[in-house]
mmCIF file of C-alpha atoms in Angstrom:
data_model
loop_
_atom_site.group_PDB
_atom_site.id
_atom_site.type_symbol
_atom_site.label_atom_id
_atom_site.label_comp_id
_atom_site.label_asym_id
_atom_site.label_seq_id
_atom_site.Cartn_x
_atom_site.Cartn_y
_atom_site.Cartn_z
ATOM 1 C CA MET A 1 -0.446 -0.012 0.239
ATOM 2 C CA ILE A 2 2.923 2.342 0.795
ATOM 3 C CA ALA A 3 4.686 1.301 -2.171
ATOM 4 C CA GLY A 4 1.218 1.953 -4.261
ATOM 5 C CA SER A 5 0.790 5.649 -2.753
ATOM 6 C CA VAL A 6 4.653 6.436 -3.309
ATOM 7 C CA ALA A 7 4.273 5.165 -6.923
ATOM 8 C CA ALA A 8 1.129 6.955 -7.403
ATOM 9 C CA SER A 9 3.025 10.534 -6.087
ATOM 10 C CA LEU A 10 5.832 10.063 -8.282
ATOM 11 C CA VAL A 11 3.442 9.705 -11.430
ATOM 12 C CA LEU A 12 1.696 12.874 -10.170
ATOM 13 C CA ALA A 13 4.933 14.570 -9.668
ATOM 14 C CA SER A 14 5.982 13.442 -13.197
ATOM 15 C CA PRO A 15 6.783 16.332 -15.373
ATOM 16 C CA PRO A 16 4.187 15.637 -18.190
ATOM 17 C CA ALA A 17 1.667 14.728 -15.444
ATOM 18 C CA ARG A 18 2.295 17.903 -13.698
ATOM 19 C CA GLY A 19 2.737 20.086 -16.308
ATOM 20 C CA TRP A 20 -1.315 18.869 -17.562
ATOM 21 C CA LEU A 21 -2.495 19.267 -13.605
ATOM 22 C CA GLU A 22 -0.951 22.707 -13.306
ATOM 23 C CA SER A 23 -2.103 24.112 -17.057
ATOM 24 C CA SER A 24 -4.845 25.377 -15.408
ATOM 25 C CA MET A 25 -6.361 26.745 -11.833
ATOM 26 C CA SER A 26 -9.499 24.058 -12.128
ATOM 27 C CA ALA A 27 -7.375 21.235 -13.108
ATOM 28 C CA GLN A 28 -5.066 22.066 -10.165
ATOM 29 C CA MET A 29 -7.813 22.437 -7.535
ATOM 30 C CA LEU A 30 -10.092 20.245 -8.675
ATOM 31 C CA LEU A 31 -7.810 17.443 -9.789
ATOM 32 C CA GLN A 32 -4.139 17.646 -8.494
ATOM 33 C CA LEU A 33 -5.064 18.290 -4.942
ATOM 34 C CA PRO A 34 -7.943 15.873 -4.691
ATOM 35 C CA LEU A 35 -5.838 13.368 -6.075
ATOM 36 C CA LEU A 36 -2.590 14.058 -3.713
ATOM 37 C CA ALA A 37 -5.148 13.979 -0.728
ATOM 38 C CA ALA A 38 -6.825 10.727 -1.990
ATOM 39 C CA ILE A 39 -3.127 9.127 -2.174
ATOM 40 C CA GLY A 40 -2.734 9.987 1.891
ATOM 41 C CA VAL A 41 -6.584 8.465 2.391
ATOM 42 C CA CYS A 42 -5.425 5.266 0.668
ATOM 43 C CA SER A 43 -1.996 5.329 2.575
ATOM 44 C CA ALA A 44 -4.026 5.274 5.898
ATOM 45 C CA SER A 45 -4.444 1.035 5.714
ATOM 46 C CA ALA A 46 -0.391 0.875 5.888
ATOM 47 C CA ILE A 47 -0.686 2.600 9.520
ATOM 48 C CA PRO A 48 0.319 -0.425 11.963
ATOM 49 C CA ALA A 49 -2.705 -0.905 14.621
ATOM 50 C CA ALA A 50 0.118 -0.004 17.306
ATOM 51 C CA VAL A 51 1.171 3.516 15.693
ATOM 52 C CA ARG A 52 -3.150 4.078 15.133
ATOM 53 C CA GLY A 53 -3.551 3.344 18.812
ATOM 54 C CA ALA A 54 -0.917 5.741 19.784
ATOM 55 C CA LEU A 55 -2.553 8.449 17.609
ATOM 56 C CA ALA A 56 -5.814 7.679 18.550
ATOM 57 C CA ARG A 57 -4.714 9.061 22.170
ATOM 58 C CA TRP A 58 -3.883 12.248 20.832
ATOM 59 C CA ASP A 59 -6.872 12.551 18.887
ATOM 60 C CA ARG A 60 -10.010 12.266 20.697
ATOM 61 C CA TRP A 61 -13.267 12.534 18.736
ATOM 62 C CA GLY A 62 -10.695 12.991 15.496
ATOM 63 C CA ILE A 63 -10.495 16.718 16.617
ATOM 64 C CA SER A 64 -6.789 17.168 15.991
ATOM 65 C CA GLY A 65 -6.696 15.397 12.688
ATOM 66 C CA LEU A 66 -9.608 17.435 11.302
ATOM 67 C CA LEU A 67 -8.144 20.512 12.450
ATOM 68 C CA LEU A 68 -4.866 19.513 10.780
ATOM 69 C CA ALA A 69 -6.488 18.723 7.572
ATOM 70 C CA SER A 70 -8.557 21.914 7.994
ATOM 71 C CA MET A 71 -5.338 24.155 8.360
ATOM 72 C CA THR A 72 -3.239 22.703 6.006
ATOM 73 C CA SER A 73 -6.291 23.124 3.298
ATOM 74 C CA LEU A 74 -6.542 26.460 4.227
ATOM 75 C CA VAL A 75 -2.963 27.331 3.499
ATOM 76 C CA TRP A 76 -3.306 25.803 -0.189
ATOM 77 C CA MET A 77 -6.581 27.437 -0.956
ATOM 78 C CA LEU A 78 -4.624 30.847 -0.990
ATOM 79 C CA PRO A 79 -4.028 32.133 -4.523
ATOM 80 C CA ARG A 80 -0.369 33.189 -3.748
ATOM 81 C CA ALA A 81 0.414 29.279 -2.663
ATOM 82 C CA LEU A 82 -1.335 28.026 -5.903
ATOM 83 C CA ASP A 83 1.161 30.665 -7.844
ATOM 84 C CA ALA A 84 4.431 29.456 -5.813
ATOM 85 C CA ALA A 85 3.450 25.915 -6.176
ATOM 86 C CA VAL A 86 3.826 26.280 -10.108
ATOM 87 C CA ASP A 87 6.750 28.547 -10.007
ATOM 88 C CA ASP A 88 8.907 27.426 -6.901
ATOM 89 C CA VAL A 89 10.261 23.662 -6.895
ATOM 90 C CA GLY A 90 10.277 23.954 -3.502
ATOM 91 C CA VAL A 91 6.737 25.220 -2.875
ATOM 92 C CA ALA A 92 5.855 22.351 -5.422
ATOM 93 C CA ALA A 93 7.885 19.786 -3.024
ATOM 94 C CA ALA A 94 5.715 21.155 -0.137
ATOM 95 C CA LYS A 95 2.660 20.868 -1.735
ATOM 96 C CA TYR A 96 3.293 17.201 -2.750
ATOM 97 C CA ALA A 97 4.124 16.146 0.931
ATOM 98 C CA THR A 98 1.761 18.101 2.840
ATOM 99 C CA VAL A 99 -1.552 17.327 0.940
ATOM 100 C CA PRO A 100 -1.380 13.730 1.286
ATOM 101 C CA LEU A 101 0.552 13.542 4.809
ATOM 102 C CA LEU A 102 -1.237 16.503 6.418
ATOM 103 C CA ILE A 103 -4.681 16.434 4.524
ATOM 104 C CA GLY A 104 -5.386 13.078 3.300
ATOM 105 C CA LEU A 105 -3.987 10.884 6.163
ATOM 106 C CA PRO A 106 -5.435 12.676 9.061
ATOM 107 C CA LEU A 107 -9.045 12.931 7.113
ATOM 108 C CA ALA A 108 -8.822 8.844 6.785
ATOM 109 C CA LEU A 109 -7.651 8.268 10.364
ATOM 110 C CA SER A 110 -9.705 10.903 11.977
ATOM 111 C CA TRP A 111 -12.996 10.694 10.094
ATOM 112 C CA GLY A 112 -14.362 7.165 12.077
ATOM 113 C CA ARG A 113 -13.316 8.661 15.560
ATOM 114 C CA ALA A 114 -15.280 11.837 14.896
ATOM 115 C CA GLY A 115 -18.887 11.660 15.911
ATOM 116 C CA PHE A 116 -22.363 13.288 14.459
ATOM 117 C CA VAL A 117 -21.970 16.910 14.993
ATOM 118 C CA LEU A 118 -18.028 16.919 14.465
ATOM 119 C CA ARG A 119 -18.770 15.570 11.182
ATOM 120 C CA GLY A 120 -21.342 17.817 10.434
ATOM 121 C CA VAL A 121 -19.583 20.870 11.284
ATOM 122 C CA PHE A 122 -16.760 19.804 8.983
ATOM 123 C CA LEU A 123 -19.075 19.213 6.205
ATOM 124 C CA ALA A 124 -21.160 22.441 6.575
ATOM 125 C CA GLU A 125 -17.836 24.285 6.508
ATOM 126 C CA THR A 126 -16.751 22.521 3.330
ATOM 127 C CA ILE A 127 -19.847 23.514 1.686
ATOM 128 C CA ALA A 128 -19.723 26.916 2.971
ATOM 129 C CA THR A 129 -15.833 27.376 1.582
ATOM 130 C CA CYS A 130 -16.850 26.013 -1.639
ATOM 131 C CA PHE A 131 -19.619 28.653 -2.007
ATOM 132 C CA ARG A 132 -17.217 31.050 -0.879
ATOM 133 C CA LEU A 133 -14.440 30.632 -3.001
ATOM 134 C CA GLY A 134 -16.615 29.923 -5.684
ATOM 135 C CA TRP A 135 -18.616 33.117 -5.683
ATOM 136 C CA LEU A 136 -14.942 35.106 -4.905
ATOM 137 C CA TYR A 137 -13.372 33.416 -8.243
ATOM 138 C CA ARG A 138 -16.895 33.906 -10.423
ATOM 139 C CA VAL A 139 -17.313 37.659 -9.390
ATOM 140 C CA SER A 140 -13.428 38.789 -8.984
ATOM 141 C CA PRO A 141 -12.661 41.196 -12.159
ATOM 142 C CA GLU A 142 -9.161 40.661 -11.373
ATOM 143 C CA ARG A 143 -6.744 37.458 -11.837
ATOM 144 C CA LEU A 144 -6.077 36.302 -8.425
ATOM 145 C CA CYS A 145 -3.478 34.086 -9.710
ATOM 146 C CA SER A 146 -0.502 35.535 -12.113
ATOM 147 C CA ASN A 147 -0.112 32.149 -13.744
ATOM 148 C CA TYR A 148 -3.885 31.572 -14.829
ATOM 149 C CA LEU A 149 -6.403 33.464 -17.040
ATOM 150 C CA LEU A 150 -9.333 35.160 -15.677
ATOM 151 C CA ASP A 151 -11.805 32.708 -17.745
ATOM 152 C CA ASP A 152 -10.109 29.565 -16.001
ATOM 153 C CA GLN A 153 -10.697 31.080 -12.867
ATOM 154 C CA GLN A 154 -14.391 31.653 -13.460
ATOM 155 C CA ARG A 155 -14.669 28.359 -14.705
ATOM 156 C CA LEU A 156 -13.296 27.190 -11.421
ATOM 157 C CA GLY A 157 -15.499 29.546 -9.628
ATOM 158 C CA ASP A 158 -18.772 27.969 -11.137
ATOM 159 C CA TRP A 159 -17.108 24.314 -10.717
ATOM 160 C CA LEU A 160 -16.551 24.871 -7.028
ATOM 161 C CA MET A 161 -20.284 26.034 -6.638
ATOM 162 C CA VAL A 162 -21.612 23.169 -8.094
ATOM 163 C CA ILE A 163 -19.310 20.789 -5.950
ATOM 164 C CA GLY A 164 -20.975 22.953 -2.989
ATOM 165 C CA ALA A 165 -24.369 22.569 -4.250
ATOM 166 C CA ALA A 166 -23.933 18.296 -4.878
ATOM 167 C CA LEU A 167 -22.678 18.237 -1.566
ATOM 168 C CA PHE A 168 -25.338 20.170 0.111
ATOM 169 C CA LEU A 169 -28.056 18.019 -1.550
ATOM 170 C CA ALA A 170 -26.247 14.909 -0.707
ATOM 171 C CA LEU A 171 -26.026 16.059 2.903
ATOM 172 C CA MET A 172 -29.647 17.023 2.916
ATOM 173 C CA GLY A 173 -30.570 13.532 1.780
ATOM 174 C CA LYS A 174 -28.827 11.760 4.058
ATOM 175 C CA LEU A 175 -30.347 13.966 6.889
ATOM 176 C CA LEU A 176 -34.021 13.572 5.475
ATOM 177 C CA LEU A 177 -33.840 10.004 4.057
ATOM 178 C CA GLY A 178 -30.665 8.364 5.718
ATOM 179 C CA ARG A 179 -30.085 5.807 8.472
ATOM 180 C CA PHE A 180 -27.813 7.309 11.324
ATOM 181 C CA ASP A 181 -25.498 5.792 13.470
ATOM 182 C CA PHE A 182 -25.177 8.435 16.322
ATOM 183 C CA ARG A 183 -22.047 6.364 17.828
ATOM 184 C CA THR A 184 -18.576 6.913 16.747
ATOM 185 C CA ASP A 185 -17.238 4.351 14.910
ATOM 186 C CA ALA A 186 -15.074 2.867 17.976
ATOM 187 C CA GLN A 187 -18.196 2.733 19.998
ATOM 188 C CA ALA A 188 -20.398 0.989 17.362
ATOM 189 C CA GLN A 189 -17.553 -1.829 17.198
ATOM 190 C CA GLU A 190 -17.366 -1.925 20.996
ATOM 191 C CA GLY A 191 -21.141 -2.262 20.555
ATOM 192 C CA ARG A 192 -20.845 -5.236 18.342
ATOM 193 C CA HIS A 193 -18.572 -7.232 20.449
ATOM 194 C CA MET B 1 -6.119 12.195 29.921
ATOM 195 C CA ASP B 2 -7.035 11.747 26.125
ATOM 196 C CA THR B 3 -9.110 14.965 26.198
ATOM 197 C CA LEU B 4 -6.226 16.787 27.588
ATOM 198 C CA ARG B 5 -3.986 15.264 25.212
ATOM 199 C CA THR B 6 -6.063 15.992 22.364
ATOM 200 C CA LEU B 7 -6.475 19.888 23.239
ATOM 201 C CA LEU B 8 -2.872 20.169 23.702
ATOM 202 C CA LEU B 9 -2.296 18.828 20.192
ATOM 203 C CA SER B 10 -4.881 20.791 18.891
ATOM 204 C CA LEU B 11 -3.705 24.324 20.282
ATOM 205 C CA LEU B 12 -0.295 23.590 18.873
ATOM 206 C CA ILE B 13 -1.726 22.586 15.372
ATOM 207 C CA VAL B 14 -3.740 25.925 15.206
ATOM 208 C CA ILE B 15 -0.648 27.774 16.498
ATOM 209 C CA ALA B 16 1.598 26.154 13.554
ATOM 210 C CA GLY B 17 -1.162 26.505 11.380
ATOM 211 C CA GLY B 18 -1.790 30.355 12.082
ATOM 212 C CA ALA B 19 2.363 30.695 11.998
ATOM 213 C CA THR B 20 2.368 29.307 8.433
ATOM 214 C CA LEU B 21 -0.775 31.011 7.164
ATOM 215 C CA GLY B 22 0.524 34.417 8.430
ATOM 216 C CA ALA B 23 4.084 33.858 6.706
ATOM 217 C CA ALA B 24 2.027 32.965 3.553
ATOM 218 C CA THR B 25 0.490 36.121 3.564
ATOM 219 C CA ASP B 26 2.748 38.465 5.021
ATOM 220 C CA GLY B 27 0.793 38.621 8.102
ATOM 221 C CA LEU B 28 -2.396 38.497 6.581
ATOM 222 C CA ARG B 29 -1.532 41.394 4.338
ATOM 223 C CA VAL B 30 -1.446 39.770 0.872
ATOM 224 C CA PHE B 31 -3.210 36.827 -0.493
ATOM 225 C CA THR B 32 -2.391 36.891 -4.393
ATOM 226 C CA THR B 33 1.354 36.767 -6.045
ATOM 227 C CA GLU B 34 0.585 40.356 -7.499
ATOM 228 C CA SER B 35 -0.135 42.082 -4.386
ATOM 229 C CA ALA B 36 2.921 40.279 -2.594
ATOM 230 C CA ARG B 37 5.225 41.577 -5.151
ATOM 231 C CA ARG B 38 4.152 45.532 -4.673
ATOM 232 C CA LEU B 39 4.109 45.012 -0.602
ATOM 233 C CA ALA B 40 7.587 43.661 -0.937
ATOM 234 C CA VAL B 41 8.816 46.437 -3.707
ATOM 235 C CA ARG B 42 7.547 48.838 -1.031
ATOM 236 C CA GLU B 43 9.679 47.402 1.991
ATOM 237 C CA HIS B 44 12.758 46.703 0.150
ATOM 238 C CA ALA B 45 13.371 48.509 -3.033
ATOM 239 C CA VAL B 46 14.759 46.060 -5.444
ATOM 240 C CA ARG B 47 17.786 47.070 -7.953
ATOM 241 C CA VAL B 48 16.911 46.983 -11.679
ATOM 242 C CA PRO B 49 19.514 45.274 -13.805
ATOM 243 C CA ASP B 50 20.899 47.423 -17.158
ATOM 244 C CA LEU B 51 18.863 46.182 -20.051
ATOM 245 C CA ALA B 52 19.680 47.128 -23.822
ATOM 246 C CA LEU B 53 16.744 48.371 -25.818
ATOM 247 C CA GLN B 54 15.951 49.798 -29.048
ATOM 248 C CA ALA B 55 13.956 52.936 -28.801
ATOM 249 C CA ALA B 56 10.915 54.189 -31.488
ATOM 250 C CA ASN B 57 13.329 56.454 -33.088
ATOM 251 C CA GLY B 58 15.625 53.325 -33.983
ATOM 252 C CA ASP B 59 18.229 54.503 -31.441
ATOM 253 C CA GLN B 60 19.906 51.685 -29.177
ATOM 254 C CA ILE B 61 19.770 52.935 -25.239
ATOM 255 C CA ALA B 62 20.469 51.389 -22.185
ATOM 256 C CA LEU B 63 18.551 51.409 -18.879
ATOM 257 C CA GLN B 64 21.697 52.664 -17.448
ATOM 258 C CA ASP B 65 21.541 55.618 -19.147
ATOM 259 C CA LEU B 66 18.173 56.888 -17.975
ATOM 260 C CA ARG B 67 19.965 56.590 -14.188
ATOM 261 C CA GLY B 68 19.745 59.789 -12.131
ATOM 262 C CA ASN B 69 16.081 60.543 -13.085
ATOM 263 C CA TRP B 70 12.967 59.355 -11.781
ATOM 264 C CA LEU B 71 11.769 56.525 -14.351
ATOM 265 C CA LEU B 72 8.205 55.369 -14.960
ATOM 266 C CA VAL B 73 7.861 52.052 -16.480
ATOM 267 C CA ASP B 74 5.261 50.162 -18.035
ATOM 268 C CA PHE B 75 5.220 47.060 -20.034
ATOM 269 C CA ILE B 76 2.935 46.801 -23.286
ATOM 270 C CA TYR B 77 2.611 45.027 -26.475
ATOM 271 C CA THR B 78 1.227 47.030 -29.487
ATOM 272 C CA ARG B 79 -1.447 45.161 -31.205
ATOM 273 C CA CYS B 80 -3.095 44.852 -27.109
ATOM 274 C CA GLN B 81 -6.836 46.055 -27.504
ATOM 275 C CA THR B 82 -7.279 46.131 -23.694
ATOM 276 C CA TYR B 83 -4.623 47.053 -20.629
ATOM 277 C CA CYS B 84 -2.028 48.363 -22.998
ATOM 278 C CA SER B 85 -4.857 50.895 -24.138
ATOM 279 C CA VAL B 86 -5.230 51.964 -20.606
ATOM 280 C CA LEU B 87 -1.412 52.245 -20.121
ATOM 281 C CA GLY B 88 -0.962 54.333 -23.289
ATOM 282 C CA SER B 89 -3.692 56.779 -22.177
ATOM 283 C CA ASP B 90 -2.434 56.964 -18.457
ATOM 284 C CA PHE B 91 1.449 57.755 -20.143
ATOM 285 C CA ALA B 92 -0.159 60.667 -22.254
ATOM 286 C CA ARG B 93 -2.274 61.843 -19.303
ATOM 287 C CA LEU B 94 0.713 61.844 -16.948
ATOM 288 C CA GLN B 95 2.614 63.880 -19.867
ATOM 289 C CA ASP B 96 -0.241 66.813 -19.076
ATOM 290 C CA ARG B 97 0.042 66.255 -15.344
ATOM 291 C CA LEU B 98 3.778 66.114 -14.957
ATOM 292 C CA ALA B 99 4.605 68.124 -17.972
ATOM 293 C CA ALA B 100 7.640 70.191 -15.900
ATOM 294 C CA PRO B 101 9.801 67.390 -14.509
ATOM 295 C CA LEU B 102 9.091 65.755 -17.926
ATOM 296 C CA ALA B 103 10.603 68.914 -19.359
ATOM 297 C CA SER B 104 13.248 69.549 -17.155
ATOM 298 C CA GLY B 105 14.534 65.388 -17.632
ATOM 299 C CA ARG B 106 13.980 64.805 -13.805
ATOM 300 C CA LEU B 107 11.301 62.386 -14.838
ATOM 301 C CA GLN B 108 10.895 59.962 -17.713
ATOM 302 C CA LEU B 109 8.470 57.805 -18.804
ATOM 303 C CA LEU B 110 9.309 54.388 -20.884
ATOM 304 C CA SER B 111 7.009 51.782 -22.274
ATOM 305 C CA ILE B 112 8.689 48.253 -22.761
ATOM 306 C CA SER B 113 7.379 46.203 -25.381
ATOM 307 C CA PHE B 114 7.258 42.213 -24.419
ATOM 308 C CA ASP B 115 6.875 41.109 -27.780
ATOM 309 C CA PRO B 116 10.005 43.000 -29.788
ATOM 310 C CA GLU B 117 9.270 40.320 -32.549
ATOM 311 C CA HIS B 118 6.395 42.473 -33.580
ATOM 312 C CA ASP B 119 6.898 45.664 -31.981
ATOM 313 C CA GLY B 120 9.656 47.159 -34.138
ATOM 314 C CA PRO B 121 10.393 50.844 -33.957
ATOM 315 C CA ALA B 122 7.771 51.824 -36.841
ATOM 316 C CA GLN B 123 5.201 49.553 -34.352
ATOM 317 C CA LEU B 124 6.285 51.318 -31.263
ATOM 318 C CA ALA B 125 5.965 55.016 -32.506
ATOM 319 C CA ALA B 126 2.616 54.281 -33.948
ATOM 320 C CA TYR B 127 1.811 53.336 -30.468
ATOM 321 C CA GLN B 128 2.516 56.418 -28.904
ATOM 322 C CA ARG B 129 0.841 58.345 -31.861
ATOM 323 C CA ARG B 130 -2.361 56.809 -31.258
ATOM 324 C CA PHE B 131 -2.352 57.338 -27.668
ATOM 325 C CA GLY B 132 -1.688 61.150 -28.447
ATOM 326 C CA ASP B 133 1.854 61.394 -27.284
ATOM 327 C CA ARG B 134 2.633 65.355 -26.199
ATOM 328 C CA GLY B 135 6.198 64.387 -27.798
ATOM 329 C CA SER B 136 7.976 65.354 -24.421
ATOM 330 C CA GLY B 137 9.557 62.564 -21.860
ATOM 331 C CA TRP B 138 8.056 59.286 -23.260
ATOM 332 C CA LEU B 139 10.100 56.820 -24.845
ATOM 333 C CA ALA B 140 9.210 53.617 -25.969
ATOM 334 C CA ALA B 141 11.480 50.589 -26.586
ATOM 335 C CA ARG B 142 11.839 46.791 -27.273
ATOM 336 C CA PRO B 143 14.636 44.501 -25.825
ATOM 337 C CA LEU B 144 16.600 42.969 -28.398
ATOM 338 C CA ASP B 145 15.742 39.761 -28.269
ATOM 339 C CA ALA B 146 13.811 36.882 -26.228
ATOM 340 C CA GLU B 147 16.539 36.818 -23.243
ATOM 341 C CA GLY B 148 15.943 40.474 -23.062
ATOM 342 C CA VAL B 149 12.265 40.394 -22.517
ATOM 343 C CA ALA B 150 12.643 37.757 -20.200
ATOM 344 C CA ALA B 151 15.460 39.784 -18.215
ATOM 345 C CA ALA B 152 13.282 42.654 -18.452
ATOM 346 C CA THR B 153 10.168 41.299 -17.226
ATOM 347 C CA ARG B 154 11.725 39.158 -14.166
ATOM 348 C CA ALA B 155 13.286 42.226 -12.841
ATOM 349 C CA PHE B 156 9.762 44.203 -12.832
ATOM 350 C CA GLY B 157 7.931 41.113 -11.910
ATOM 351 C CA ILE B 158 5.603 41.032 -15.106
ATOM 352 C CA ARG B 159 3.889 37.828 -16.126
ATOM 353 C CA VAL B 160 3.070 37.366 -19.658
ATOM 354 C CA LEU B 161 0.561 34.340 -20.574
ATOM 355 C CA ASP B 162 -0.645 33.678 -23.979
ATOM 356 C CA ASP B 163 -4.311 34.280 -24.133
ATOM 357 C CA GLY B 164 -4.953 31.506 -26.497
ATOM 358 C CA LEU B 165 -6.398 34.100 -29.221
ATOM 359 C CA GLY B 166 -2.650 35.128 -30.385
ATOM 360 C CA GLY B 167 -2.726 38.129 -28.240
ATOM 361 C CA TYR B 168 -1.272 38.288 -24.470
ATOM 362 C CA VAL B 169 -2.410 38.619 -21.348
ATOM 363 C CA HIS B 170 -0.135 40.530 -18.536
ATOM 364 C CA ASN B 171 -0.190 42.514 -15.480
ATOM 365 C CA ALA B 172 -1.181 45.884 -15.897
ATOM 366 C CA SER B 173 1.128 48.258 -13.843
ATOM 367 C CA ILE B 174 3.440 51.246 -13.676
ATOM 368 C CA ALA B 175 6.565 50.700 -11.869
ATOM 369 C CA LEU B 176 8.415 53.997 -10.113
ATOM 370 C CA VAL B 177 12.366 53.487 -10.333
ATOM 371 C CA ASP B 178 14.220 55.796 -8.255
ATOM 372 C CA PRO B 179 17.386 57.762 -9.390
ATOM 373 C CA GLN B 180 19.580 55.079 -8.060
ATOM 374 C CA GLY B 181 17.884 52.571 -10.493
ATOM 375 C CA ARG B 182 16.059 51.043 -7.727
ATOM 376 C CA LEU B 183 12.328 49.625 -8.143
ATOM 377 C CA VAL B 184 10.480 51.524 -5.510
ATOM 378 C CA ARG B 185 6.903 51.278 -6.053
ATOM 379 C CA ILE B 186 3.981 49.718 -8.393
ATOM 380 C CA PHE B 187 1.010 51.457 -9.425
ATOM 381 C CA ASP B 188 -2.003 50.234 -10.783
ATOM 382 C CA ALA B 189 -2.885 51.259 -14.284
ATOM 383 C CA GLY B 190 -6.087 53.596 -15.104
ATOM 384 C CA GLN B 191 -5.013 55.658 -12.266
ATOM 385 C CA PRO B 192 -2.896 58.514 -13.656
ATOM 386 C CA GLU B 193 -4.060 60.672 -10.973
ATOM 387 C CA VAL B 194 -2.738 58.854 -8.456
ATOM 388 C CA VAL B 195 0.776 58.241 -10.115
ATOM 389 C CA ALA B 196 0.878 61.914 -10.837
ATOM 390 C CA ALA B 197 0.177 62.846 -7.151
ATOM 391 C CA ALA B 198 2.842 60.360 -5.762
ATOM 392 C CA LEU B 199 5.439 61.701 -8.175
ATOM 393 C CA GLN B 200 4.610 65.245 -7.199
ATOM 394 C CA ALA B 201 5.315 64.252 -3.704
ATOM 395 C CA VAL B 202 8.435 62.468 -4.247
ATOM 396 C CA LEU B 203 9.808 65.013 -6.840
ATOM 397 C CA ALA B 204 9.192 67.790 -4.109
ATOM 398 C CA GLN B 205 11.333 65.931 -1.444
#
């Protein structure tokens, strides 16, 4: 699994893939960053149980992990950071390291520990961020990234709002029609024993 | 105990995350590359390297030769229908507003083309005429080759992108170079009155 994650990272970091994924602002934000985060999510299964147990003691209800993922995401949402990751190899390396390890991995490890309320807050904030950023990119008359064109930025804004709306509808559907287990995964597992 | 540990770790994450965000935004002051460049120039003047240029009258000039005076520099390409029109009329209006220092040679306006292949002396002269060049203190020039363009745009932080329609997209701004040849300020295009007021203040010192 670790080998697979490393291989996937290397493929994404290869000049042709990187060139294509960074050729537009939409590809960088909607493909490259999510793919990197997904690599982190997939790597979680490779963490040994002992390490997981040790981490869990510092991550009650998944708070630390979700906080870490949120703070890291905030940095990679800055137009200046997106620009710098294209122009500066050091910043690019930081992006390739931190998005899987500090966003994807903690999300995967902490989501199961998070309870109903924390998950709800996290999802609501994700939806709100999609709309905030999407609206900003849609209406800004200025190019926020020096490396990308205005129509690209506006298209990304539209996509972010579509994604925000889809997440909102999915969440609403789940709330209205879905079945809920209000216990955390750990509690559910204990209950099953 | 786990709760306390989580609280401690969360606190550390918030502190480290806040510090990273602060550093990435120069203390929450800049969020884009362009605003970061303007702030950086204002806080630390940047030395502009010497650049070899060919002027609209065909003469070769060096940026070095223009030292000793204040310089307002913009970047254009003459086929441009958008930003460059704003910049062109800005410079014509600055010729009116700053007529005295331009006439005395304390100030010089310089438009540099980043498309030297298309912008020969004739095109540069036509560009100046199109915006009503008042005939005093405004030079239009082109770098001699692609390397010259790269050096010039790098020195002034100009980013030129292909617009996919045969033209370019670029940041439209006016840079102020002091008599020592240092980039000290960057102004928005389209506000010649702001540039004129700032220059009058600088020249009065």
